[in-house]
mmCIF file of C-alpha atoms in Angstrom:
data_model
loop_
_atom_site.group_PDB
_atom_site.id
_atom_site.type_symbol
_atom_site.label_atom_id
_atom_site.label_comp_id
_atom_site.label_asym_id
_atom_site.label_seq_id
_atom_site.Cartn_x
_atom_site.Cartn_y
_atom_site.Cartn_z
ATOM 1 C CA MET Q 22 10.972 -0.673 -8.330
ATOM 2 C CA ARG Q 23 13.114 0.428 -5.689
ATOM 3 C CA PRO Q 24 11.780 1.111 -1.760
ATOM 4 C CA SER Q 25 10.460 4.739 -1.921
ATOM 5 C CA ARG Q 26 12.303 7.105 0.473
ATOM 6 C CA ALA Q 27 9.518 9.937 0.235
ATOM 7 C CA ALA Q 28 7.044 6.897 1.345
ATOM 8 C CA ALA Q 29 9.251 6.367 4.291
ATOM 9 C CA VAL Q 30 8.951 9.746 5.398
ATOM 10 C CA LEU Q 31 5.291 10.269 4.819
ATOM 11 C CA LEU Q 32 4.943 6.742 6.312
ATOM 12 C CA PHE Q 33 6.662 8.041 9.396
ATOM 13 C CA ALA Q 34 4.774 11.249 9.484
ATOM 14 C CA TYR Q 35 1.221 9.629 9.046
ATOM 15 C CA ALA Q 36 2.014 7.187 11.887
ATOM 16 C CA GLY Q 37 2.479 10.028 13.972
ATOM 17 C CA LEU Q 38 -0.357 11.161 12.999
ATOM 18 C CA VAL Q 39 -2.481 7.949 13.436
ATOM 19 C CA LEU Q 40 -0.876 7.792 16.647
ATOM 20 C CA TRP Q 41 -1.982 11.165 17.854
ATOM 21 C CA ALA Q 42 -5.616 10.337 16.364
ATOM 22 C CA THR Q 43 -5.792 6.932 18.601
ATOM 23 C CA LEU Q 44 -3.932 7.555 21.687
ATOM 24 C CA GLY Q 45 -4.559 11.404 22.191
ATOM 25 C CA SER Q 46 -7.086 12.375 24.677
ATOM 26 C CA VAL Q 47 -10.822 12.662 23.398
ATOM 27 C CA PRO Q 48 -13.464 15.348 24.820
ATOM 28 C CA ARG Q 49 -15.961 12.387 25.624
ATOM 29 C CA ALA Q 50 -15.105 8.337 26.241
ATOM 30 C CA GLY Q 51 -16.475 6.539 23.830
ATOM 31 C CA LEU Q 52 -19.096 3.841 23.831
ATOM 32 C CA GLY Q 53 -18.175 0.058 23.532
ATOM 33 C CA ASN Q 54 -17.441 -3.359 25.390
ATOM 34 C CA GLN Q 55 -14.133 -2.314 27.227
ATOM 35 C CA SER Q 56 -12.577 -5.363 29.013
ATOM 36 C CA PRO Q 57 -10.177 -4.758 31.622
ATOM 37 C CA ASN Q 58 -7.474 -6.540 29.272
ATOM 38 C CA GLY Q 59 -9.060 -5.203 26.066
ATOM 39 C CA VAL Q 60 -7.929 -6.988 23.147
ATOM 40 C CA LEU Q 61 -5.765 -9.459 25.221
ATOM 41 C CA ASP Q 62 -9.164 -11.029 26.791
ATOM 42 C CA TRP Q 63 -9.776 -13.846 24.332
ATOM 43 C CA ARG Q 64 -13.416 -14.131 25.587
ATOM 44 C CA LEU Q 65 -14.060 -10.638 24.326
ATOM 45 C CA TRP Q 66 -12.983 -12.328 20.851
ATOM 46 C CA LEU Q 67 -15.622 -14.732 20.995
ATOM 47 C CA GLU Q 68 -18.493 -12.489 22.420
ATOM 48 C CA PRO Q 69 -21.204 -11.680 19.704
ATOM 49 C CA SER Q 70 -21.753 -8.225 20.948
ATOM 50 C CA THR Q 71 -18.097 -7.420 20.504
ATOM 51 C CA TRP Q 72 -18.926 -7.238 16.504
ATOM 52 C CA THR Q 73 -22.368 -5.996 16.719
ATOM 53 C CA THR Q 74 -21.480 -2.957 18.912
ATOM 54 C CA GLY Q 75 -20.528 0.277 17.911
ATOM 55 C CA LEU Q 76 -21.110 2.798 15.062
ATOM 56 C CA GLU Q 77 -20.697 1.338 11.311
ATOM 57 C CA THR Q 78 -19.256 4.955 10.839
ATOM 58 C CA GLU Q 79 -16.197 3.862 13.271
ATOM 59 C CA LEU Q 80 -15.404 0.708 11.864
ATOM 60 C CA MET Q 81 -15.419 2.594 8.158
ATOM 61 C CA LEU Q 82 -13.138 5.225 9.570
ATOM 62 C CA ASN Q 83 -10.632 2.653 11.149
ATOM 63 C CA VAL Q 84 -10.615 0.859 7.822
ATOM 64 C CA LEU Q 85 -9.972 3.957 6.084
ATOM 65 C CA MET Q 86 -7.122 5.251 8.467
ATOM 66 C CA PHE Q 87 -5.394 2.203 7.622
ATOM 67 C CA VAL Q 88 -5.390 2.111 3.904
ATOM 68 C CA PRO Q 89 -2.924 4.971 3.271
ATOM 69 C CA LEU Q 90 -0.634 3.326 6.417
ATOM 70 C CA GLY Q 91 -0.810 0.032 4.116
ATOM 71 C CA ALA Q 92 0.163 1.730 1.063
ATOM 72 C CA LEU Q 93 2.997 3.752 2.578
ATOM 73 C CA LEU Q 94 4.381 0.693 4.050
ATOM 74 C CA ALA Q 95 4.208 -1.322 0.682
ATOM 75 C CA PHE Q 96 5.701 1.857 -1.144
ATOM 76 C CA ALA Q 97 8.510 2.266 1.287
ATOM 77 C CA LEU Q 98 9.238 -1.610 1.508
ATOM 78 C CA ARG Q 99 9.205 -2.506 -1.950
ATOM 79 C CA GLY Q 100 10.886 -5.959 -3.061
ATOM 80 C CA VAL Q 101 9.722 -7.699 0.084
ATOM 81 C CA SER Q 102 6.753 -10.407 0.687
ATOM 82 C CA PHE Q 103 3.280 -9.098 0.156
ATOM 83 C CA ALA Q 104 2.647 -10.176 3.820
ATOM 84 C CA VAL Q 105 5.366 -8.123 5.555
ATOM 85 C CA PRO Q 106 3.779 -4.452 5.188
ATOM 86 C CA VAL Q 107 0.428 -6.306 6.034
ATOM 87 C CA VAL Q 108 2.068 -7.775 8.988
ATOM 88 C CA MET Q 109 3.631 -4.547 9.984
ATOM 89 C CA ALA Q 110 0.501 -2.502 9.964
ATOM 90 C CA ALA Q 111 -1.521 -5.350 11.947
ATOM 91 C CA GLY Q 112 1.554 -5.337 14.944
ATOM 92 C CA PHE Q 113 1.179 -1.387 14.664
ATOM 93 C CA SER Q 114 -2.796 -1.427 15.112
ATOM 94 C CA LEU Q 115 -2.055 -4.112 18.062
ATOM 95 C CA ALA Q 116 0.142 -2.121 19.806
ATOM 96 C CA ILE Q 117 -2.306 0.845 19.618
ATOM 97 C CA GLU Q 118 -4.889 -1.489 21.055
ATOM 98 C CA LEU Q 119 -2.760 -2.472 23.851
ATOM 99 C CA ALA Q 120 -1.873 1.103 24.721
ATOM 100 C CA GLN Q 121 -5.314 1.948 24.568
ATOM 101 C CA ILE Q 122 -6.124 -0.421 27.346
ATOM 102 C CA PRO Q 123 -5.002 1.802 30.422
ATOM 103 C CA LEU Q 124 -6.261 5.025 29.041
ATOM 104 C CA ALA Q 125 -9.778 5.843 30.529
ATOM 105 C CA ASP Q 126 -11.148 7.561 27.331
ATOM 106 C CA ARG Q 127 -9.947 4.993 24.916
ATOM 107 C CA ILE Q 128 -11.301 1.387 24.032
ATOM 108 C CA SER Q 129 -9.362 -1.324 23.421
ATOM 109 C CA ASP Q 130 -11.418 -3.335 20.866
ATOM 110 C CA PRO Q 131 -11.132 -6.476 18.526
ATOM 111 C CA ARG Q 132 -12.989 -4.878 16.404
ATOM 112 C CA ASP Q 133 -10.771 -1.719 15.819
ATOM 113 C CA LEU Q 134 -7.720 -4.288 15.273
ATOM 114 C CA LEU Q 135 -9.535 -6.260 12.539
ATOM 115 C CA ALA Q 136 -10.627 -3.282 10.917
ATOM 116 C CA ASN Q 137 -7.351 -1.392 10.966
ATOM 117 C CA THR Q 138 -5.644 -4.651 9.504
ATOM 118 C CA VAL Q 139 -8.442 -4.760 6.771
ATOM 119 C CA GLY Q 140 -7.576 -1.242 5.781
ATOM 120 C CA ALA Q 141 -4.001 -2.016 5.815
ATOM 121 C CA LEU Q 142 -4.589 -5.051 3.367
ATOM 122 C CA ILE Q 143 -6.454 -2.708 1.024
ATOM 123 C CA GLY Q 144 -3.556 -0.067 1.211
ATOM 124 C CA VAL Q 145 -0.786 -2.741 0.192
ATOM 125 C CA VAL Q 146 -3.265 -4.367 -2.375
ATOM 126 C CA GLY Q 147 -3.821 -1.048 -4.047
ATOM 127 C CA ALA Q 148 0.310 0.326 -3.635
ATOM 128 C CA ARG Q 149 1.037 -3.040 -5.198
ATOM 129 C CA THR Q 150 -1.207 -2.825 -7.974
ATOM 130 C CA ILE Q 151 0.085 0.706 -8.557
ATOM 131 C CA ASP Q 152 3.690 -0.719 -8.764
ATOM 132 C CA ALA Q 153 2.463 -3.275 -11.254
ATOM 133 C CA ALA Q 154 0.696 -0.779 -13.562
ATOM 134 C CA VAL Q 155 3.688 1.722 -13.651
ATOM 135 C CA ARG Q 156 6.119 -1.177 -14.378
ATOM 136 C CA LEU Q 157 3.665 -2.153 -17.381
ATOM 137 C CA ALA Q 158 3.220 1.372 -18.884
ATOM 138 C CA THR Q 159 7.016 1.705 -18.415
ATOM 139 C CA ARG Q 160 7.645 -1.451 -20.362
ATOM 140 C CA VAL Q 161 4.921 -0.689 -22.969
ATOM 141 C CA LEU Q 162 5.850 3.023 -23.717
ATOM 142 C CA ARG Q 163 9.559 2.771 -23.312
ATOM 143 C CA PRO Q 164 10.810 3.154 -27.109
ATOM 144 C CA GLN Q 165 12.820 0.151 -28.319
ATOM 145 C CA PRO Q 166 15.769 0.114 -30.390
ATOM 146 C CA VAL Q 167 15.438 -0.545 -34.163
ATOM 147 C CA GLU Q 168 17.424 -3.016 -35.010
ATOM 148 C CA PRO Q 169 18.349 -2.970 -39.167
ATOM 149 C CA ALA Q 170 16.893 -6.229 -40.929
ATOM 150 C CA ALA Q 171 19.331 -9.022 -41.838
ATOM 151 C CA GLY Q 172 21.056 -8.539 -44.872
ATOM 152 C CA ARG Q 173 19.782 -4.768 -45.359
ATOM 153 C CA THR Q 174 23.189 -3.470 -43.745
ATOM 154 C CA GLY Q 175 25.241 -4.600 -46.911
ATOM 155 C CA GLU Q 176 22.281 -3.787 -49.302
ATOM 156 C CA LEU Q 177 22.412 0.028 -48.048
ATOM 157 C CA ARG Q 178 26.355 -0.056 -47.876
ATOM 158 C CA ASP Q 179 26.707 -1.105 -51.564
ATOM 159 C CA ALA Q 180 23.740 0.913 -52.888
ATOM 160 C CA GLY Q 181 25.374 4.024 -51.092
ATOM 161 C CA ARG Q 182 28.556 3.288 -53.278
ATOM 162 C CA THR Q 183 26.596 2.582 -56.769
ATOM 163 C CA GLY Q 184 23.687 4.900 -56.286
ATOM 164 C CA GLU Q 185 21.489 1.544 -57.487
ATOM 165 C CA LEU Q 186 19.051 1.822 -54.443
ATOM 166 C CA THR Q 187 18.226 5.336 -54.944
ATOM 167 C CA ALA Q 188 17.803 4.974 -58.593
ATOM 168 C CA SER Q 189 15.482 1.783 -57.951
ATOM 169 C CA ARG Q 190 13.267 3.420 -55.636
ATOM 170 C CA SER Q 191 12.685 6.681 -57.417
ATOM 171 C CA GLY Q 192 11.402 4.895 -60.634
ATOM 172 C CA ARG Q 193 14.491 5.384 -62.825
#
């Protein structure tokens, strides 16, 4: 299947929406472990509270937010390796987390980066599965040309001249 222009347009629109949702100001600051260097602080990645603090709902919303992004990347980049859209989505998520570091009302969190990447991975798997199903259905449902059986062409041609085939099939 060819890359989808419609998916590329939707991808840019959806990416803008994700940027607005993740970098726009919020009425109240979130709770979490904000290190001065955010996701760049390697100790934050090893701190158990990084992985246990926060709402499960927030974690699931991060996963769900990146499922469409992964799917749209996969549709827009058909024909490239499976890893390319996943890595691109992870890079987009990393850019968001880095941009959140200086923002007072945002938290740059390794958990968000991981959840976003998992969501994108789910989206890419879903898109590739849909593409494979469409290819299979197209192959199965496409009418195949019917070739005359070997030797039958001559028999039909001769029968048309003599009328023998018609007589023998009608029981005469």
